[in-house]
C-alpha cells in the first residue's frame, strides 16, 4: 500500500490509521494508494476526507473517529440519529454534532457525484467509518444494512481483511490514469505516485504521461513511457506473427493470476469458466451439425 499524507498533524484516529496503512507492505497485504487529509470542494461545500484509498477494484472513503471517553458495551449505530451505548449517547473527539455515519455519507456521495460529473461514475465507491476506541471493550451493532457503507472498530486486522475482501470482488476497474486524473482534480498532484509504482500495486495501464506533467514524478513517467515504447518496438521486430488480444471475459482477465500469492478460489473459477466455454463451444458445434443434418 502506497501512503501519501498531505497533513501529518491530524487527529489521534488519523495517526493510528496512517500507522496501520504503512504496515501493509507484505505480498498478501492489500494493494493500492491511500491519501490522508485531502479535501474536495463540491457544490459550494468543502468536504475534508480523513483518508481516501484507491484499490484496483474500488475507492474507499474512510472517516476515522476517536471516542472521547472509555466505554464498554454494545455500540448501536442507527441509520439516522445519535449513536448509543445502552441509554448513553456517545461523543467523539472534535465535537462535531453530526454522527460519523452522516459525515461518511456526505463525503462519499460528494466524491461519487464529483467523479460521475467527470465520466467516472461507473466506478465503485465505498464508505467506512473507523472508530478508534481508547481501551474500550465495544461491539458494533449496525441497525441497518447497506453494502456501500460499513462501521468497524479500530482493529488493524479487521480493516486489512475488509480491504482484502474488496480486492477479491470482481475485476479491476481503476486504471493508473484514473488515479492520476483524480489526484489532479483533487489538487494533490505533488503526492501522485510514479506510473510504475501504481502498476506494481495492480492498477491497469496503459499510461497517459500528460497526466503526470507538472508534478514531481513527471520525469519518471516519461522514462516509463520511453521504456514501454522500446519494449513494444522490440516485440514488433521479433516477428511473433499475428496476436489476437484476449477479450475482457477471458478467464485470465476476469480472474488474473497473482504471482505473489496462491489463491485456490481464483484458480477454481478460471478452470470452471474455461470448462464452461468448452461446453458452450461443443454445444454450438453439435447444434450446427444437427441443424445442417436436418436440412439435408
Short mmCIF file of C-alpha atoms in Angstrom, two decimals:
data_model
loop_
_atom_site.label_atom_id
_atom_site.label_comp_id
_atom_site.label_asym_id
_atom_site.label_seq_id
_atom_site.Cartn_x
_atom_site.Cartn_y
_atom_site.Cartn_z
CA UNK A 1 0.00 0.00 0.00
CA UNK A 2 1.35 3.40 -1.03
CA UNK A 3 0.56 6.04 1.62
CA UNK A 4 0.56 9.78 0.87
CA UNK A 5 -0.03 12.13 3.81
CA UNK A 6 -0.93 15.71 2.94
CA UNK A 7 -1.05 16.92 6.56
CA UNK A 8 0.68 14.83 9.22
CA UNK A 9 -0.73 16.92 12.11
CA UNK A 10 -4.06 15.11 12.17
CA UNK A 11 -6.26 13.68 14.89
CA UNK A 12 -5.34 10.69 17.01
CA UNK A 13 -7.58 8.43 14.90
CA UNK A 14 -5.94 9.63 11.68
CA UNK A 15 -2.45 8.99 13.07
CA UNK A 16 -3.47 5.46 14.07
CA UNK A 17 -4.87 4.90 10.58
CA UNK A 18 -1.64 6.12 8.97
CA UNK A 19 0.43 3.75 11.09
CA UNK A 20 -1.76 0.81 10.08
CA UNK A 21 -1.72 1.60 6.38
CA UNK A 22 2.06 1.94 6.36
CA UNK A 23 2.44 -1.61 7.67
CA UNK A 24 0.73 -3.06 4.59
CA UNK A 25 3.89 -3.84 2.67
CA UNK A 26 3.73 -7.64 2.50
CA UNK A 27 2.88 -9.77 -0.51
CA UNK A 28 -0.51 -10.72 0.95
CA UNK A 29 -1.45 -7.23 2.19
CA UNK A 30 -3.99 -5.04 0.34
CA UNK A 31 -2.69 -3.15 -2.67
CA UNK A 32 -3.46 0.41 -3.66
CA UNK A 33 -2.68 4.03 -2.82
CA UNK A 34 -4.00 5.97 0.18
CA UNK A 35 -4.21 9.74 0.54
CA UNK A 36 -4.66 11.08 4.06
CA UNK A 37 -6.10 14.51 4.93
CA UNK A 38 -7.11 15.56 1.43
CA UNK A 39 -10.28 17.50 0.59
CA UNK A 40 -12.81 18.22 -2.16
CA UNK A 41 -14.74 21.42 -2.85
CA UNK A 42 -18.01 20.36 -4.46
CA UNK A 43 -21.34 22.20 -4.81
CA UNK A 44 -20.10 25.18 -2.78
CA UNK A 45 -19.13 22.96 0.15
CA UNK A 46 -15.76 21.75 1.39
CA UNK A 47 -15.55 18.03 2.15
CA UNK A 48 -12.46 17.14 4.21
CA UNK A 49 -11.52 13.47 3.87
CA UNK A 50 -9.67 11.72 6.66
CA UNK A 51 -8.46 9.26 4.03
CA UNK A 52 -9.29 8.13 0.51
CA UNK A 53 -7.93 4.75 -0.54
CA UNK A 54 -7.85 3.66 -4.16
CA UNK A 55 -7.52 -0.04 -4.91
CA UNK A 56 -7.64 -1.65 -8.36
CA UNK A 57 -11.27 -2.68 -7.73
CA UNK A 58 -12.72 0.17 -5.66
CA UNK A 59 -12.33 3.55 -4.00
CA UNK A 60 -12.90 3.80 -0.24
CA UNK A 61 -13.59 6.98 1.74
CA UNK A 62 -12.55 6.48 5.38
CA UNK A 63 -13.96 8.55 8.23
CA UNK A 64 -11.66 7.98 11.23
CA UNK A 65 -13.14 8.89 14.61
CA UNK A 66 -11.92 8.51 18.20
CA UNK A 67 -14.17 8.22 21.23
CA UNK A 68 -13.81 11.00 23.76
CA UNK A 69 -14.03 8.56 26.68
CA UNK A 70 -13.65 4.89 27.52
CA UNK A 71 -16.86 2.89 27.17
CA UNK A 72 -17.84 -0.75 27.39
CA UNK A 73 -20.82 -2.49 25.88
CA UNK A 74 -22.69 -2.66 22.58
CA UNK A 75 -22.35 0.33 20.27
CA UNK A 76 -25.68 0.82 18.48
CA UNK A 77 -25.37 2.54 15.11
CA UNK A 78 -28.73 3.65 13.64
CA UNK A 79 -29.09 4.85 10.08
CA UNK A 80 -30.09 8.27 11.47
CA UNK A 81 -29.73 9.79 14.90
CA UNK A 82 -27.13 9.64 17.67
CA UNK A 83 -25.02 6.59 18.48
CA UNK A 84 -25.61 4.97 21.85
CA UNK A 85 -24.07 2.53 24.27
CA UNK A 86 -27.06 1.38 26.28
CA UNK A 87 -29.02 4.54 27.16
CA UNK A 88 -25.99 6.77 26.87
CA UNK A 89 -25.34 8.96 23.82
CA UNK A 90 -21.67 8.81 22.94
CA UNK A 91 -19.50 11.70 21.78
CA UNK A 92 -16.38 11.85 19.65
CA UNK A 93 -13.24 13.96 19.64
CA UNK A 94 -13.65 17.21 17.77
CA UNK A 95 -17.14 18.00 19.00
CA UNK A 96 -18.88 17.71 15.62
CA UNK A 97 -22.64 17.48 16.10
CA UNK A 98 -23.03 15.18 13.09
CA UNK A 99 -22.57 11.47 13.60
CA UNK A 100 -19.63 9.77 11.86
CA UNK A 101 -22.08 7.94 9.60
CA UNK A 102 -23.67 11.23 8.49
CA UNK A 103 -20.23 12.63 7.67
CA UNK A 104 -19.23 9.45 5.87
CA UNK A 105 -22.34 9.54 3.69
CA UNK A 106 -21.89 13.24 2.87
CA UNK A 107 -18.24 12.82 1.90
CA UNK A 108 -18.72 9.55 0.00
CA UNK A 109 -21.65 10.84 -2.05
CA UNK A 110 -19.80 14.10 -2.76
CA UNK A 111 -16.82 12.21 -4.18
CA UNK A 112 -19.07 9.85 -6.11
CA UNK A 113 -21.03 12.73 -7.67
CA UNK A 114 -17.83 14.62 -8.45
CA UNK A 115 -16.41 11.58 -10.25
CA UNK A 116 -19.70 10.97 -12.09
CA UNK A 117 -19.68 14.54 -13.42
CA UNK A 118 -16.27 13.80 -14.93
CA UNK A 119 -17.08 10.50 -16.58
CA UNK A 120 -16.06 8.12 -13.78
CA UNK A 121 -19.50 7.47 -12.32
CA UNK A 122 -19.36 3.76 -13.04
CA UNK A 123 -16.53 3.30 -10.53
CA UNK A 124 -17.31 1.66 -7.19
CA UNK A 125 -17.16 3.99 -4.15
CA UNK A 126 -17.40 2.68 -0.57
CA UNK A 127 -17.59 4.45 2.77
CA UNK A 128 -16.03 3.21 6.01
CA UNK A 129 -16.40 4.66 9.49
CA UNK A 130 -13.40 3.59 11.56
CA UNK A 131 -13.94 4.10 15.29
CA UNK A 132 -10.77 4.08 17.41
CA UNK A 133 -11.80 3.33 21.00
CA UNK A 134 -9.28 4.30 23.73
CA UNK A 135 -9.03 0.99 25.53
CA UNK A 136 -12.76 0.38 25.30
CA UNK A 137 -14.43 -3.02 25.11
CA UNK A 138 -17.10 -2.36 22.50
CA UNK A 139 -19.07 -4.34 19.95
CA UNK A 140 -20.69 -2.71 16.94
CA UNK A 141 -24.37 -3.34 16.24
CA UNK A 142 -25.43 -1.86 12.90
CA UNK A 143 -29.18 -1.25 12.86
CA UNK A 144 -29.17 -1.04 9.05
CA UNK A 145 -27.74 -2.85 6.07
CA UNK A 146 -26.01 -1.12 3.17
CA UNK A 147 -23.17 -2.80 1.23
CA UNK A 148 -21.72 0.61 0.36
CA UNK A 149 -21.12 1.65 3.98
CA UNK A 150 -19.52 -0.14 6.89
CA UNK A 151 -18.82 0.74 10.53
CA UNK A 152 -15.95 -1.01 12.28
CA UNK A 153 -13.99 -0.63 15.48
CA UNK A 154 -10.33 0.29 15.39
CA UNK A 155 -8.68 -3.01 14.64
CA UNK A 156 -5.87 -3.23 12.07
CA UNK A 157 -6.59 -6.85 11.19
CA UNK A 158 -10.32 -6.20 10.64
CA UNK A 159 -9.54 -3.22 8.40
CA UNK A 160 -6.99 -5.24 6.41
CA UNK A 161 -9.43 -8.13 6.00
CA UNK A 162 -12.11 -5.71 4.79
CA UNK A 163 -9.84 -4.32 2.08
CA UNK A 164 -8.74 -7.81 1.13
CA UNK A 165 -12.38 -8.78 0.60
CA UNK A 166 -12.94 -5.68 -1.55
CA UNK A 167 -9.96 -6.60 -3.72
CA UNK A 168 -11.39 -10.08 -4.31
CA UNK A 169 -14.68 -8.71 -5.70
CA UNK A 170 -14.90 -8.50 -9.47
CA UNK A 171 -12.28 -7.40 -11.94
CA UNK A 172 -10.08 -4.28 -11.69
CA UNK A 173 -11.87 -1.05 -12.58
CA UNK A 174 -9.43 1.69 -11.64
CA UNK A 175 -6.57 2.32 -14.00
CA UNK A 176 -3.38 4.22 -13.22
CA UNK A 177 -4.69 7.03 -15.45
CA UNK A 178 -7.93 7.20 -13.42
CA UNK A 179 -5.96 7.57 -10.19
CA UNK A 180 -3.70 10.21 -11.75
CA UNK A 181 -6.72 12.12 -13.05
CA UNK A 182 -8.34 12.03 -9.59
CA UNK A 183 -5.15 13.30 -7.93
CA UNK A 184 -5.01 16.21 -10.37
CA UNK A 185 -8.68 17.04 -9.81
CA UNK A 186 -8.32 16.96 -6.03
CA UNK A 187 -5.32 19.28 -6.18
CA UNK A 188 -2.86 16.74 -4.77
CA UNK A 189 -0.70 16.21 -7.87
CA UNK A 190 2.55 16.54 -5.81
CA UNK A 191 1.53 13.36 -3.98
CA UNK A 192 0.79 11.30 -7.11
CA UNK A 193 2.98 8.15 -7.22
CA UNK A 194 5.05 7.29 -10.27
CA UNK A 195 3.36 5.20 -13.00
CA UNK A 196 5.48 2.13 -12.29
CA UNK A 197 4.51 2.26 -8.60
CA UNK A 198 0.79 2.30 -9.50
CA UNK A 199 1.23 -0.57 -11.97
CA UNK A 200 3.03 -2.56 -9.26
CA UNK A 201 0.03 -2.00 -6.99
CA UNK A 202 -2.25 -3.66 -9.54
CA UNK A 203 -3.75 -0.67 -11.36
CA UNK A 204 -4.43 -1.07 -15.06
CA UNK A 205 -2.45 0.53 -17.88
CA UNK A 206 -1.61 1.93 -20.36
CA UNK A 207 -0.16 5.21 -19.12
CA UNK A 208 -1.01 8.72 -20.32
CA UNK A 209 2.18 10.61 -19.47
CA UNK A 210 0.46 14.00 -19.77
CA UNK A 211 -1.42 13.32 -16.52
CA UNK A 212 1.92 13.44 -14.66
CA UNK A 213 3.06 16.70 -16.29
CA UNK A 214 3.70 19.46 -13.79
CA UNK A 215 4.26 17.06 -10.90
CA UNK A 216 7.42 15.76 -9.24
CA UNK A 217 7.02 12.37 -10.93
CA UNK A 218 6.94 13.76 -14.49
CA UNK A 219 10.48 12.60 -15.30
CA UNK A 220 9.75 9.08 -14.04
CA UNK A 221 6.53 8.97 -16.07
CA UNK A 222 8.34 9.97 -19.24
CA UNK A 223 11.10 7.43 -18.58
CA UNK A 224 8.47 4.73 -18.04
CA UNK A 225 6.72 5.65 -21.30
CA UNK A 226 10.01 5.52 -23.21
CA UNK A 227 10.79 2.11 -21.74
CA UNK A 228 7.36 0.78 -22.72
CA UNK A 229 7.78 2.13 -26.24
CA UNK A 230 11.17 0.43 -26.53
CA UNK A 231 9.70 -2.89 -25.40
CA UNK A 232 6.89 -2.58 -27.93
CA UNK A 233 9.39 -1.95 -30.72
CA UNK A 234 11.41 -4.99 -29.68
CA UNK A 235 8.32 -7.17 -29.65
CA UNK A 236 7.29 -5.88 -33.08
CA UNK A 237 10.74 -6.55 -34.53
CA UNK A 238 10.79 -10.07 -33.08
CA UNK A 239 8.14 -11.06 -35.63
CA UNK A 240 5.95 -13.13 -33.39
CA UNK A 241 3.22 -13.20 -36.01
CA UNK A 242 -0.44 -12.41 -35.52
CA UNK A 243 -1.50 -11.86 -31.92
CA UNK A 244 -5.16 -11.90 -31.02
CA UNK A 245 -5.84 -9.89 -27.85
CA UNK A 246 -7.76 -11.62 -25.08
CA UNK A 247 -11.33 -10.36 -24.60
CA UNK A 248 -12.40 -8.92 -21.25
CA UNK A 249 -14.41 -12.05 -20.43
CA UNK A 250 -11.46 -14.44 -20.77
CA UNK A 251 -10.68 -16.46 -17.60
CA UNK A 252 -7.25 -14.86 -17.25
CA UNK A 253 -8.73 -11.35 -17.43
CA UNK A 254 -11.65 -11.95 -15.06
CA UNK A 255 -9.60 -13.95 -12.54
CA UNK A 256 -5.95 -12.92 -13.10
CA UNK A 257 -3.19 -14.97 -11.52
CA UNK A 258 -1.14 -13.14 -8.92
CA UNK A 259 2.46 -14.22 -8.79
CA UNK A 260 2.87 -13.22 -5.14
CA UNK A 261 0.18 -15.48 -3.74
CA UNK A 262 -1.66 -18.77 -4.24
CA UNK A 263 -5.44 -18.35 -4.47
CA UNK A 264 -7.37 -21.57 -4.79
CA UNK A 265 -10.66 -19.73 -5.37
CA UNK A 266 -9.38 -17.80 -8.39
CA UNK A 267 -7.79 -20.93 -9.86
CA UNK A 268 -11.03 -22.86 -9.44
CA UNK A 269 -13.05 -20.10 -11.10
CA UNK A 270 -10.61 -19.96 -14.03
CA UNK A 271 -10.94 -23.72 -14.54
CA UNK A 272 -14.73 -23.71 -14.27
CA UNK A 273 -15.07 -20.75 -16.64
CA UNK A 274 -12.77 -22.44 -19.17
CA UNK A 275 -14.79 -25.66 -18.95
CA UNK A 276 -17.96 -23.61 -19.42
CA UNK A 277 -16.57 -22.07 -22.62
CA UNK A 278 -15.58 -25.52 -23.91
CA UNK A 279 -19.03 -26.96 -23.20
CA UNK A 280 -20.70 -23.97 -24.86
CA UNK A 281 -18.48 -24.34 -27.94
CA UNK A 282 -19.16 -28.08 -28.23
CA UNK A 283 -22.88 -27.47 -27.83
CA UNK A 284 -22.78 -24.83 -30.58
CA UNK A 285 -20.95 -27.25 -32.92
CA UNK A 286 -23.43 -30.01 -32.13
CA UNK A 287 -26.37 -27.66 -32.73
CA UNK A 288 -24.92 -26.51 -36.07
CA UNK A 289 -24.29 -30.09 -37.22
CA UNK A 290 -27.76 -31.19 -36.13
CA UNK A 291 -29.36 -28.25 -37.92
CA UNK A 292 -27.33 -28.97 -41.07
CA UNK A 293 -28.21 -32.70 -40.98
CA UNK A 294 -31.91 -31.97 -40.55
CA UNK A 295 -31.98 -29.79 -43.68
CA UNK A 296 -30.42 -32.46 -45.91
#
